[in-house]
Coordinates of C-alpha atoms in Angstrom, one line a residue:
Chain A
K6 CA -52.2 23.1 -146.5
N7 CA -49.7 23.4 -143.5
Q8 CA -50.0 20.4 -141.4
V9 CA -48.2 18.6 -138.6
E10 CA -48.7 14.8 -138.1
Q11 CA -47.5 12.9 -135.1
S12 CA -47.1 9.2 -134.5
P13 CA -47.9 7.1 -132.6
Q14 CA -51.0 8.6 -131.2
S15 CA -50.3 6.9 -127.9
L16 CA -47.5 4.8 -126.4
I17 CA -47.1 2.8 -123.2
I18 CA -43.6 1.8 -122.1
L19 CA -42.0 0.5 -118.9
E20 CA -39.9 2.7 -116.7
G21 CA -36.3 2.7 -117.7
K22 CA -37.0 2.0 -121.4
N23 CA -36.2 4.2 -124.3
C24 CA -38.7 5.4 -126.9
T25 CA -38.9 7.5 -130.0
L26 CA -41.8 9.8 -131.1
Q27 CA -42.2 10.9 -134.7
C28 CA -43.3 14.1 -136.4
N29 CA -43.9 14.8 -140.1
Y30 CA -44.8 18.3 -141.3
T31 CA -45.7 20.1 -144.5
V32 CA -45.4 23.7 -143.1
S33 CA -43.7 26.0 -145.6
P34 CA -41.7 28.2 -145.5
F35 CA -40.2 26.5 -142.5
S36 CA -38.7 28.5 -139.7
N37 CA -38.2 26.2 -136.8
L38 CA -39.5 23.0 -135.1
R39 CA -40.1 22.6 -131.4
W40 CA -41.1 19.8 -129.1
Y41 CA -43.3 20.6 -126.1
K42 CA -44.3 18.5 -123.1
Q43 CA -47.8 18.9 -121.8
D44 CA -48.7 17.3 -118.5
T45 CA -52.4 16.6 -118.0
G46 CA -54.3 19.7 -117.1
R47 CA -51.3 22.0 -117.7
G48 CA -49.9 24.2 -120.4
P49 CA -47.2 23.0 -122.8
V50 CA -43.6 23.5 -121.8
S51 CA -40.9 23.8 -124.4
L52 CA -38.3 21.0 -124.5
T53 CA -36.3 21.7 -127.6
I54 CA -36.3 24.1 -130.6
M55 CA -34.4 23.6 -133.8
T56 CA -34.0 25.9 -136.8
F57 CA -33.3 24.8 -140.4
S58 CA -29.6 24.4 -139.9
E59 CA -29.8 22.3 -136.7
N60 CA -30.0 18.5 -137.0
T61 CA -30.1 17.6 -133.4
K62 CA -30.7 19.2 -130.0
S63 CA -30.6 17.6 -126.6
N64 CA -32.2 18.6 -123.3
G65 CA -31.2 16.1 -120.6
R66 CA -32.7 12.7 -121.5
Y67 CA -34.6 14.2 -124.4
T68 CA -32.9 14.3 -127.9
A69 CA -34.7 15.8 -130.9
T70 CA -33.6 15.3 -134.5
L71 CA -34.6 17.2 -137.6
D72 CA -34.3 16.3 -141.2
A73 CA -35.5 19.4 -143.1
D74 CA -35.2 17.7 -146.5
T75 CA -37.7 15.0 -145.7
K76 CA -39.6 17.3 -143.2
Q77 CA -39.4 14.8 -140.4
S78 CA -38.4 15.1 -136.8
S79 CA -38.1 12.7 -133.9
L80 CA -38.0 13.0 -130.1
H81 CA -36.0 10.3 -128.4
I82 CA -36.5 9.8 -124.6
T83 CA -33.8 7.8 -122.9
A84 CA -34.2 5.9 -119.6
S85 CA -37.8 6.9 -119.2
Q86 CA -39.2 7.9 -115.8
L87 CA -42.7 7.9 -114.4
S88 CA -42.6 11.7 -114.7
D89 CA -42.2 11.5 -118.4
S90 CA -45.9 10.5 -118.7
A91 CA -47.4 13.3 -120.7
S92 CA -48.4 14.4 -124.1
Y93 CA -45.6 15.4 -126.4
I94 CA -46.5 17.9 -129.0
C95 CA -44.6 18.7 -132.2
V96 CA -44.9 22.4 -133.2
V97 CA -43.7 23.9 -136.4
S98 CA -43.3 27.6 -137.1
D99 CA -43.4 29.3 -140.5
R100 CA -41.5 32.4 -141.5
G101 CA -44.2 33.6 -143.9
S102 CA -45.6 36.2 -141.4
T103 CA -44.4 38.5 -138.7
L104 CA -46.4 36.5 -136.2
G105 CA -44.3 33.4 -136.8
R106 CA -47.5 31.3 -136.9
L107 CA -47.3 28.0 -135.0
Y108 CA -48.8 24.8 -136.3
F109 CA -49.5 22.2 -133.7
G110 CA -49.6 18.4 -133.9
R111 CA -52.2 16.5 -131.9
G112 CA -49.5 15.1 -129.7
T113 CA -48.3 11.6 -128.7
Q114 CA -49.7 10.5 -125.3
L115 CA -46.9 8.7 -123.5
T116 CA -47.6 6.6 -120.4
V117 CA -44.7 5.2 -118.4
W118 CA -45.5 2.2 -116.2
P119 CA -43.4 1.2 -113.2
Chain B
E1 CA -40.3 28.6 -115.1
A2 CA -42.6 30.9 -117.1
D3 CA -44.2 33.8 -115.4
I4 CA -47.6 33.6 -117.0
Y5 CA -50.7 33.1 -115.0
Q6 CA -54.3 32.1 -115.8
T7 CA -57.3 32.3 -113.6
P8 CA -59.5 30.6 -112.9
R9 CA -58.0 27.1 -113.4
Y10 CA -61.4 25.5 -113.6
L11 CA -64.8 27.1 -114.2
V12 CA -68.3 25.5 -114.4
I13 CA -71.1 27.8 -115.4
G14 CA -74.6 27.8 -116.8
T15 CA -75.6 28.7 -120.3
G16 CA -76.0 32.4 -121.1
K17 CA -73.6 33.6 -118.4
K18 CA -70.9 36.2 -119.2
I19 CA -67.4 35.1 -118.3
T20 CA -63.9 36.5 -118.4
L21 CA -60.8 34.4 -118.4
E22 CA -57.8 36.2 -117.0
C23 CA -54.2 36.0 -118.3
S24 CA -51.3 37.9 -117.0
Q25 CA -47.5 37.8 -117.7
T26 CA -44.7 39.5 -115.9
M27 CA -42.0 39.0 -118.5
G28 CA -42.8 42.2 -120.4
H29 CA -43.6 40.3 -123.6
D30 CA -45.2 42.2 -126.4
K31 CA -47.0 39.2 -128.1
M32 CA -49.8 37.3 -126.4
Y33 CA -52.0 34.5 -127.6
W34 CA -55.1 32.6 -126.7
Y35 CA -55.5 29.0 -127.8
Q36 CA -58.4 26.6 -127.5
Q37 CA -57.7 22.9 -127.0
D38 CA -60.1 20.0 -126.9
P39 CA -59.1 16.6 -125.4
G40 CA -56.7 14.7 -127.6
M41 CA -56.7 17.5 -130.2
E42 CA -54.2 20.1 -131.3
L43 CA -54.2 23.7 -130.1
H44 CA -56.0 26.2 -132.2
L45 CA -55.2 29.9 -132.2
I46 CA -58.3 32.0 -131.5
H47 CA -56.8 35.4 -130.7
Y48 CA -53.5 37.2 -130.6
S49 CA -52.0 40.5 -129.9
Y50 CA -48.8 42.3 -131.0
G51 CA -48.9 44.7 -128.2
V52 CA -51.1 47.3 -126.3
N53 CA -54.3 48.1 -128.2
S54 CA -53.6 45.4 -130.8
T55 CA -55.9 42.4 -131.1
E56 CA -56.4 40.0 -134.0
K57 CA -58.5 36.9 -134.6
G58 CA -56.7 33.7 -135.0
D59 CA -57.2 30.6 -137.3
L60 CA -60.2 29.2 -135.4
S61 CA -63.4 31.3 -135.4
S62 CA -64.4 32.1 -131.9
E63 CA -67.3 34.0 -130.4
S64 CA -65.0 35.3 -127.6
T65 CA -63.4 38.7 -127.6
V66 CA -60.2 39.9 -126.1
S67 CA -58.6 43.2 -125.1
R68 CA -55.1 44.5 -124.5
I69 CA -55.1 47.6 -122.5
R70 CA -51.9 46.8 -120.6
T71 CA -48.9 44.9 -121.8
E72 CA -49.1 42.3 -119.0
H73 CA -52.8 41.6 -119.3
F74 CA -54.8 39.8 -122.0
P75 CA -58.3 38.8 -120.8
L76 CA -60.7 36.8 -122.9
T77 CA -64.5 37.3 -122.6
L78 CA -67.5 35.3 -123.6
E79 CA -70.6 37.4 -123.5
S80 CA -73.0 34.5 -123.4
A81 CA -71.5 31.1 -122.8
R82 CA -72.9 28.0 -124.5
P83 CA -72.2 24.3 -124.1
S84 CA -70.2 24.4 -127.4
H85 CA -67.7 26.7 -125.6
T86 CA -66.7 23.9 -123.3
S87 CA -63.0 23.4 -123.8
Q88 CA -59.5 24.2 -122.4
Y89 CA -58.3 27.7 -123.0
L90 CA -54.5 28.3 -123.0
C91 CA -52.8 31.7 -122.9
A92 CA -49.3 32.2 -124.1
S93 CA -46.8 35.0 -124.5
S94 CA -43.5 35.6 -126.4
D95 CA -41.0 38.4 -126.8
G96 CA -41.3 38.0 -130.6
R97 CA -37.6 38.4 -131.1
G98 CA -35.4 36.2 -133.3
A99 CA -36.4 33.3 -135.4
K100 CA -37.3 31.1 -132.5
N101 CA -39.9 33.3 -130.9
I102 CA -40.5 30.9 -128.0
Q103 CA -44.0 31.0 -126.6
Y104 CA -44.5 30.4 -122.9
F105 CA -47.8 29.0 -121.8
G106 CA -50.0 29.4 -118.8
A107 CA -51.5 26.4 -117.0
G108 CA -54.8 26.9 -118.8
T109 CA -58.5 27.4 -117.8
R110 CA -60.8 24.4 -118.2
L111 CA -64.2 25.7 -118.9
S112 CA -67.4 23.6 -118.7
V113 CA -70.7 25.2 -119.8
L114 CA -73.8 23.3 -118.6

């Protein structure tokens, strides 16, 4: 069964600190992995997307890594800001269909305190 | 900034009412999607469309229906709303090209059925 598991479920950090969110997946055949940021009451916004051959991708203070062999990804947030408070969702796409079906994790709820 | 719009943002209605959730995109994308998301849970695909006059059911069974008469418009209809339909509904679109097939999400409609 294609699944995406994220940890931790929730995380509280102080402003200015770094943090790392984890994602494990069993989706096969793998096409790409993306991290989305979802603010409360809003739709998800894409942060990074990585294909099989990409090990790391950065977007400002966000750096995502991918290990396709172990089927793991992480999202590292550097020098956190209050505006980073959101749910971070790991999404994996398969290449077994023309739709490019997406499999969503439940997200890690990050709260940044001043 | 994604050009995909959902209305209304919030809707509270009584049981048995017919409702239509609107979704429009101005990016000329062929593929459009509807997802359902409960608090703290992953997104579930309920409907998708490859283009005009194309609609398919997603992974999660839903009593809602959709139509795609125009490229930019993908409304979702509930003929008789029930409390079990209370959820957040997210619309997305993509151009479907390439391996990455990035989906852009609207802000969502939060539906409460009393």
